[in-house]
Amino acid sequence: MIFGLRPRHPYGPSLDHIIALIDGGHPTAPWNLQPMHLGCNSKKEAARRRMQSKPAPRPSTKLSSLRRR
């Protein structure tokens, strides 16, 4: 980590929650924290949000399987 950078710099320091708070991770437990660049931490959070927002696959029904034939 590079310390002394201006606030919110992509290579500036930040703390990452290994288990996200929304997934039940503890906010201050040392075992759940790791140092990470702010830019990397932001990318990790964006990827987690994209994974959560993907729609679930539609269940197969008898009618839809008949249409495919």
Tab-separated table of N, CA, C and O in Angstrom:
chain	number	residue	atom	x	y	z
A	1	MET	N	0.832	-1.183	0.000
A	1	MET	CA	0.000	0.000	0.000
A	1	MET	C	0.876	1.246	0.000
A	1	MET	O	1.918	1.272	0.635
A	2	ILE	N	0.409	2.231	-0.680
A	2	ILE	CA	1.127	3.498	-0.745
A	2	ILE	C	0.371	4.488	0.133
A	2	ILE	O	-0.778	4.836	-0.155
A	3	PHE	N	1.001	4.903	1.225
A	3	PHE	CA	0.354	5.848	2.124
A	3	PHE	C	0.781	7.267	1.755
A	3	PHE	O	1.815	7.479	1.133
A	4	GLY	N	0.003	8.246	2.116
A	4	GLY	CA	0.323	9.626	1.818
A	4	GLY	C	-0.309	10.125	0.527
A	4	GLY	O	-0.008	11.214	0.086
A	5	LEU	N	-1.137	9.328	-0.107
A	5	LEU	CA	-1.823	9.762	-1.326
A	5	LEU	C	-3.024	10.613	-0.961
A	5	LEU	O	-3.551	10.539	0.149
A	6	ARG	N	-3.486	11.398	-1.914
A	6	ARG	CA	-4.662	12.224	-1.661
A	6	ARG	C	-5.869	11.317	-1.366
A	6	ARG	O	-5.907	10.164	-1.815
A	7	PRO	N	-6.831	11.826	-0.611
A	7	PRO	CA	-8.011	11.004	-0.284
A	7	PRO	C	-8.722	10.506	-1.544
A	7	PRO	O	-8.800	11.206	-2.546
A	8	ARG	N	-9.201	9.310	-1.483
A	8	ARG	CA	-9.971	8.653	-2.540
A	8	ARG	C	-9.137	8.313	-3.772
A	8	ARG	O	-9.669	8.061	-4.839
A	9	HIS	N	-7.799	8.302	-3.648
A	9	HIS	CA	-6.933	7.902	-4.755
A	9	HIS	C	-7.111	6.395	-4.972
A	9	HIS	O	-7.221	5.634	-4.013
A	10	PRO	N	-7.164	5.894	-6.211
A	10	PRO	CA	-7.383	4.470	-6.464
A	10	PRO	C	-6.355	3.555	-5.790
A	10	PRO	O	-6.673	2.426	-5.445
A	11	TYR	N	-5.117	4.040	-5.590
A	11	TYR	CA	-4.116	3.220	-4.914
A	11	TYR	C	-4.006	3.541	-3.427
A	11	TYR	O	-3.112	3.047	-2.747
A	12	GLY	N	-4.918	4.375	-2.930
A	12	GLY	CA	-4.923	4.707	-1.513
A	12	GLY	C	-5.399	3.521	-0.679
A	12	GLY	O	-6.021	2.584	-1.178
A	13	PRO	N	-5.100	3.542	0.604
A	13	PRO	CA	-5.460	2.414	1.465
A	13	PRO	C	-6.939	2.412	1.825
A	13	PRO	O	-7.587	3.452	1.922
A	14	SER	N	-7.464	1.223	1.984
A	14	SER	CA	-8.817	1.051	2.505
A	14	SER	C	-8.881	-0.300	3.194
A	14	SER	O	-7.987	-1.135	3.036
A	15	LEU	N	-9.914	-0.517	3.974
A	15	LEU	CA	-10.132	-1.804	4.621
A	15	LEU	C	-11.237	-2.538	3.888
A	15	LEU	O	-12.290	-1.975	3.589
A	16	ASP	N	-10.979	-3.789	3.615
A	16	ASP	CA	-11.951	-4.628	2.925
A	16	ASP	C	-12.521	-5.624	3.915
A	16	ASP	O	-11.788	-6.180	4.735
A	17	HIS	N	-13.813	-5.831	3.857
A	17	HIS	CA	-14.451	-6.880	4.651
A	17	HIS	C	-14.406	-8.164	3.835
A	17	HIS	O	-14.965	-8.218	2.743
A	18	ILE	N	-13.740	-9.179	4.359
A	18	ILE	CA	-13.611	-10.451	3.652
A	18	ILE	C	-14.993	-11.047	3.419
A	18	ILE	O	-15.332	-11.448	2.315
A	19	ILE	N	-15.793	-11.099	4.476
A	19	ILE	CA	-17.206	-11.491	4.347
A	19	ILE	C	-17.993	-10.189	4.416
A	19	ILE	O	-17.945	-9.478	5.424
A	20	ALA	N	-18.672	-9.856	3.335
A	20	ALA	CA	-19.388	-8.577	3.250
A	20	ALA	C	-20.374	-8.422	4.406
A	20	ALA	O	-20.952	-9.403	4.890
A	21	LEU	N	-20.563	-7.188	4.833
A	21	LEU	CA	-21.488	-6.923	5.938
A	21	LEU	C	-22.904	-7.379	5.590
A	21	LEU	O	-23.608	-7.911	6.437
A	22	ILE	N	-23.286	-7.194	4.345
A	22	ILE	CA	-24.625	-7.599	3.919
A	22	ILE	C	-24.803	-9.118	3.965
A	22	ILE	O	-25.911	-9.625	4.086
A	23	ASP	N	-23.675	-9.847	3.902
A	23	ASP	CA	-23.722	-11.314	3.975
A	23	ASP	C	-23.508	-11.825	5.393
A	23	ASP	O	-23.323	-13.023	5.593
A	24	GLY	N	-23.489	-10.922	6.373
A	24	GLY	CA	-23.368	-11.334	7.774
A	24	GLY	C	-21.973	-11.220	8.346
A	24	GLY	O	-21.721	-11.694	9.445
A	25	GLY	N	-21.056	-10.580	7.624
A	25	GLY	CA	-19.704	-10.400	8.143
A	25	GLY	C	-19.678	-9.397	9.281
A	25	GLY	O	-20.466	-8.461	9.337
A	26	HIS	N	-18.754	-9.604	10.221
A	26	HIS	CA	-18.619	-8.696	11.366
A	26	HIS	C	-17.914	-7.417	10.915
A	26	HIS	O	-16.911	-7.479	10.215
A	27	PRO	N	-18.415	-6.235	11.338
A	27	PRO	CA	-17.848	-4.984	10.829
A	27	PRO	C	-16.459	-4.638	11.367
A	27	PRO	O	-15.706	-3.941	10.697
A	28	THR	N	-16.084	-5.114	12.560
A	28	THR	CA	-14.804	-4.703	13.136
A	28	THR	C	-13.918	-5.870	13.555
A	28	THR	O	-12.830	-5.628	14.082
A	29	ALA	N	-14.327	-7.102	13.357
A	29	ALA	CA	-13.510	-8.246	13.765
A	29	ALA	C	-12.241	-8.309	12.923
A	29	ALA	O	-12.307	-8.229	11.693
A	30	PRO	N	-11.083	-8.453	13.566
A	30	PRO	CA	-9.828	-8.492	12.806
A	30	PRO	C	-9.766	-9.610	11.769
A	30	PRO	O	-9.156	-9.451	10.720
A	31	TRP	N	-10.416	-10.739	12.031
A	31	TRP	CA	-10.393	-11.854	11.073
A	31	TRP	C	-11.209	-11.545	9.822
A	31	TRP	O	-11.078	-12.238	8.818
A	32	ASN	N	-12.044	-10.504	9.861
A	32	ASN	CA	-12.882	-10.174	8.718
A	32	ASN	C	-12.382	-8.934	7.966
A	32	ASN	O	-13.045	-8.458	7.066
A	33	LEU	N	-11.215	-8.421	8.326
A	33	LEU	CA	-10.686	-7.217	7.687
A	33	LEU	C	-9.358	-7.519	7.019
A	33	LEU	O	-8.565	-8.309	7.525
A	34	GLN	N	-9.142	-6.883	5.875
A	34	GLN	CA	-7.857	-6.996	5.188
A	34	GLN	C	-7.585	-5.678	4.477
A	34	GLN	O	-8.509	-5.007	4.017
A	35	PRO	N	-6.307	-5.285	4.393
A	35	PRO	CA	-6.005	-4.049	3.664
A	35	PRO	C	-6.149	-4.276	2.164
A	35	PRO	O	-5.901	-5.365	1.655
A	36	MET	N	-6.609	-3.245	1.480
A	36	MET	CA	-6.782	-3.343	0.035
A	36	MET	C	-6.748	-1.939	-0.547
A	36	MET	O	-7.145	-0.986	0.117
A	37	HIS	N	-6.264	-1.825	-1.786
A	37	HIS	CA	-6.339	-0.532	-2.469
A	37	HIS	C	-7.801	-0.135	-2.604
A	37	HIS	O	-8.670	-0.992	-2.822
A	38	LEU	N	-8.065	1.136	-2.525
A	38	LEU	CA	-9.435	1.629	-2.655
A	38	LEU	C	-10.038	1.248	-4.001
A	38	LEU	O	-11.188	0.813	-4.079
A	39	GLY	N	-9.256	1.366	-5.077
A	39	GLY	CA	-9.762	1.011	-6.407
A	39	GLY	C	-10.110	-0.463	-6.506
A	39	GLY	O	-11.139	-0.837	-7.074
A	40	CYS	N	-9.266	-1.328	-5.939
A	40	CYS	CA	-9.528	-2.772	-5.963
A	40	CYS	C	-10.762	-3.105	-5.129
A	40	CYS	O	-11.573	-3.952	-5.507
A	41	ASN	N	-10.889	-2.423	-4.002
A	41	ASN	CA	-12.032	-2.650	-3.128
A	41	ASN	C	-13.327	-2.241	-3.836
A	41	ASN	O	-14.339	-2.940	-3.759
A	42	SER	N	-13.292	-1.142	-4.560
A	42	SER	CA	-14.474	-0.675	-5.295
A	42	SER	C	-14.849	-1.665	-6.401
A	42	SER	O	-16.033	-1.952	-6.613
A	43	LYS	N	-13.841	-2.190	-7.106
A	43	LYS	CA	-14.110	-3.171	-8.161
A	43	LYS	C	-14.699	-4.446	-7.589
A	43	LYS	O	-15.605	-5.053	-8.170
A	44	LYS	N	-14.204	-4.879	-6.439
A	44	LYS	CA	-14.725	-6.093	-5.796
A	44	LYS	C	-16.204	-5.902	-5.426
A	44	LYS	O	-17.022	-6.775	-5.659
A	45	GLU	N	-16.531	-4.745	-4.866
A	45	GLU	CA	-17.916	-4.462	-4.486
A	45	GLU	C	-18.818	-4.386	-5.714
A	45	GLU	O	-19.933	-4.896	-5.714
A	46	ALA	N	-18.344	-3.766	-6.783
A	46	ALA	CA	-19.143	-3.665	-8.009
A	46	ALA	C	-19.405	-5.055	-8.600
A	46	ALA	O	-20.512	-5.341	-9.059
A	47	ALA	N	-18.408	-5.917	-8.572
A	47	ALA	CA	-18.580	-7.278	-9.087
A	47	ALA	C	-19.586	-8.053	-8.239
A	47	ALA	O	-20.417	-8.803	-8.762
A	48	ARG	N	-19.528	-7.853	-6.910
A	48	ARG	CA	-20.471	-8.548	-6.022
A	48	ARG	C	-21.902	-8.080	-6.303
A	48	ARG	O	-22.828	-8.886	-6.368
A	49	ARG	N	-22.063	-6.791	-6.546
A	49	ARG	CA	-23.403	-6.270	-6.839
A	49	ARG	C	-23.928	-6.777	-8.180
A	49	ARG	O	-25.110	-7.058	-8.320
A	50	ARG	N	-23.029	-6.890	-9.179
A	50	ARG	CA	-23.454	-7.421	-10.483
A	50	ARG	C	-23.916	-8.867	-10.342
A	50	ARG	O	-24.881	-9.278	-10.962
A	51	MET	N	-23.214	-9.646	-9.530
A	51	MET	CA	-23.576	-11.053	-9.349
A	51	MET	C	-24.942	-11.171	-8.671
A	51	MET	O	-25.717	-12.061	-8.980
A	52	GLN	N	-25.231	-10.269	-7.727
A	52	GLN	CA	-26.511	-10.317	-7.026
A	52	GLN	C	-27.660	-9.869	-7.913
A	52	GLN	O	-28.783	-10.311	-7.733
A	53	SER	N	-27.398	-9.001	-8.873
A	53	SER	CA	-28.490	-8.447	-9.666
A	53	SER	C	-28.831	-9.294	-10.888
A	53	SER	O	-29.782	-8.980	-11.596
A	54	LYS	N	-28.090	-10.359	-11.148
A	54	LYS	CA	-28.408	-11.203	-12.300
A	54	LYS	C	-29.726	-11.932	-12.038
A	54	LYS	O	-29.928	-12.486	-10.967
A	55	PRO	N	-30.621	-11.938	-13.001
A	55	PRO	CA	-31.895	-12.621	-12.780
A	55	PRO	C	-31.697	-14.130	-12.700
A	55	PRO	O	-30.808	-14.696	-13.338
A	56	ALA	N	-32.529	-14.747	-11.909
A	56	ALA	CA	-32.470	-16.200	-11.771
A	56	ALA	C	-32.948	-16.846	-13.073
A	56	ALA	O	-33.815	-16.303	-13.770
A	57	PRO	N	-32.389	-18.005	-13.427
A	57	PRO	CA	-32.845	-18.661	-14.651
A	57	PRO	C	-34.301	-19.092	-14.523
A	57	PRO	O	-34.766	-19.456	-13.447
A	58	ARG	N	-35.004	-19.008	-15.631
A	58	ARG	CA	-36.417	-19.379	-15.613
A	58	ARG	C	-36.548	-20.891	-15.480
A	58	ARG	O	-35.841	-21.641	-16.146
A	59	PRO	N	-37.447	-21.339	-14.625
A	59	PRO	CA	-37.621	-22.785	-14.482
A	59	PRO	C	-38.241	-23.382	-15.743
A	59	PRO	O	-39.052	-22.753	-16.419
A	60	SER	N	-37.842	-24.576	-16.043
A	60	SER	CA	-38.374	-25.267	-17.204
A	60	SER	C	-39.750	-25.836	-16.868
A	60	SER	O	-39.943	-26.431	-15.814
A	61	THR	N	-40.683	-25.636	-17.761
A	61	THR	CA	-42.020	-26.188	-17.567
A	61	THR	C	-42.318	-27.135	-18.711
A	61	THR	O	-41.627	-27.160	-19.726
A	62	LYS	N	-43.346	-27.929	-18.548
A	62	LYS	CA	-43.715	-28.866	-19.611
A	62	LYS	C	-44.064	-28.125	-20.893
A	62	LYS	O	-43.688	-28.534	-21.975
A	63	LEU	N	-44.728	-27.001	-20.746
A	63	LEU	CA	-45.129	-26.236	-21.915
A	63	LEU	C	-43.905	-25.696	-22.670
A	63	LEU	O	-43.836	-25.789	-23.896
A	64	SER	N	-42.916	-25.179	-21.921
A	64	SER	CA	-41.747	-24.631	-22.601
A	64	SER	C	-40.925	-25.739	-23.252
A	64	SER	O	-40.300	-25.528	-24.286
A	65	SER	N	-40.926	-26.934	-22.682
A	65	SER	CA	-40.162	-28.023	-23.303
A	65	SER	C	-40.878	-28.532	-24.563
A	65	SER	O	-40.232	-28.986	-25.492
A	66	LEU	N	-42.197	-28.419	-24.623
A	66	LEU	CA	-42.923	-28.831	-25.817
A	66	LEU	C	-42.677	-27.860	-26.966
A	66	LEU	O	-42.636	-28.244	-28.117
A	67	ARG	N	-42.519	-26.592	-26.652
A	67	ARG	CA	-42.320	-25.574	-27.667
A	67	ARG	C	-40.955	-25.737	-28.350
A	67	ARG	O	-40.771	-25.342	-29.481
A	68	ARG	N	-39.986	-26.282	-27.659
A	68	ARG	CA	-38.646	-26.424	-28.215
A	68	ARG	C	-38.552	-27.536	-29.241
A	68	ARG	O	-37.644	-27.579	-30.021
A	69	ARG	N	-39.480	-28.449	-29.238
A	69	ARG	CA	-39.408	-29.615	-30.143
A	69	ARG	C	-39.807	-29.277	-31.531
A	69	ARG	O	-40.450	-28.455	-31.952
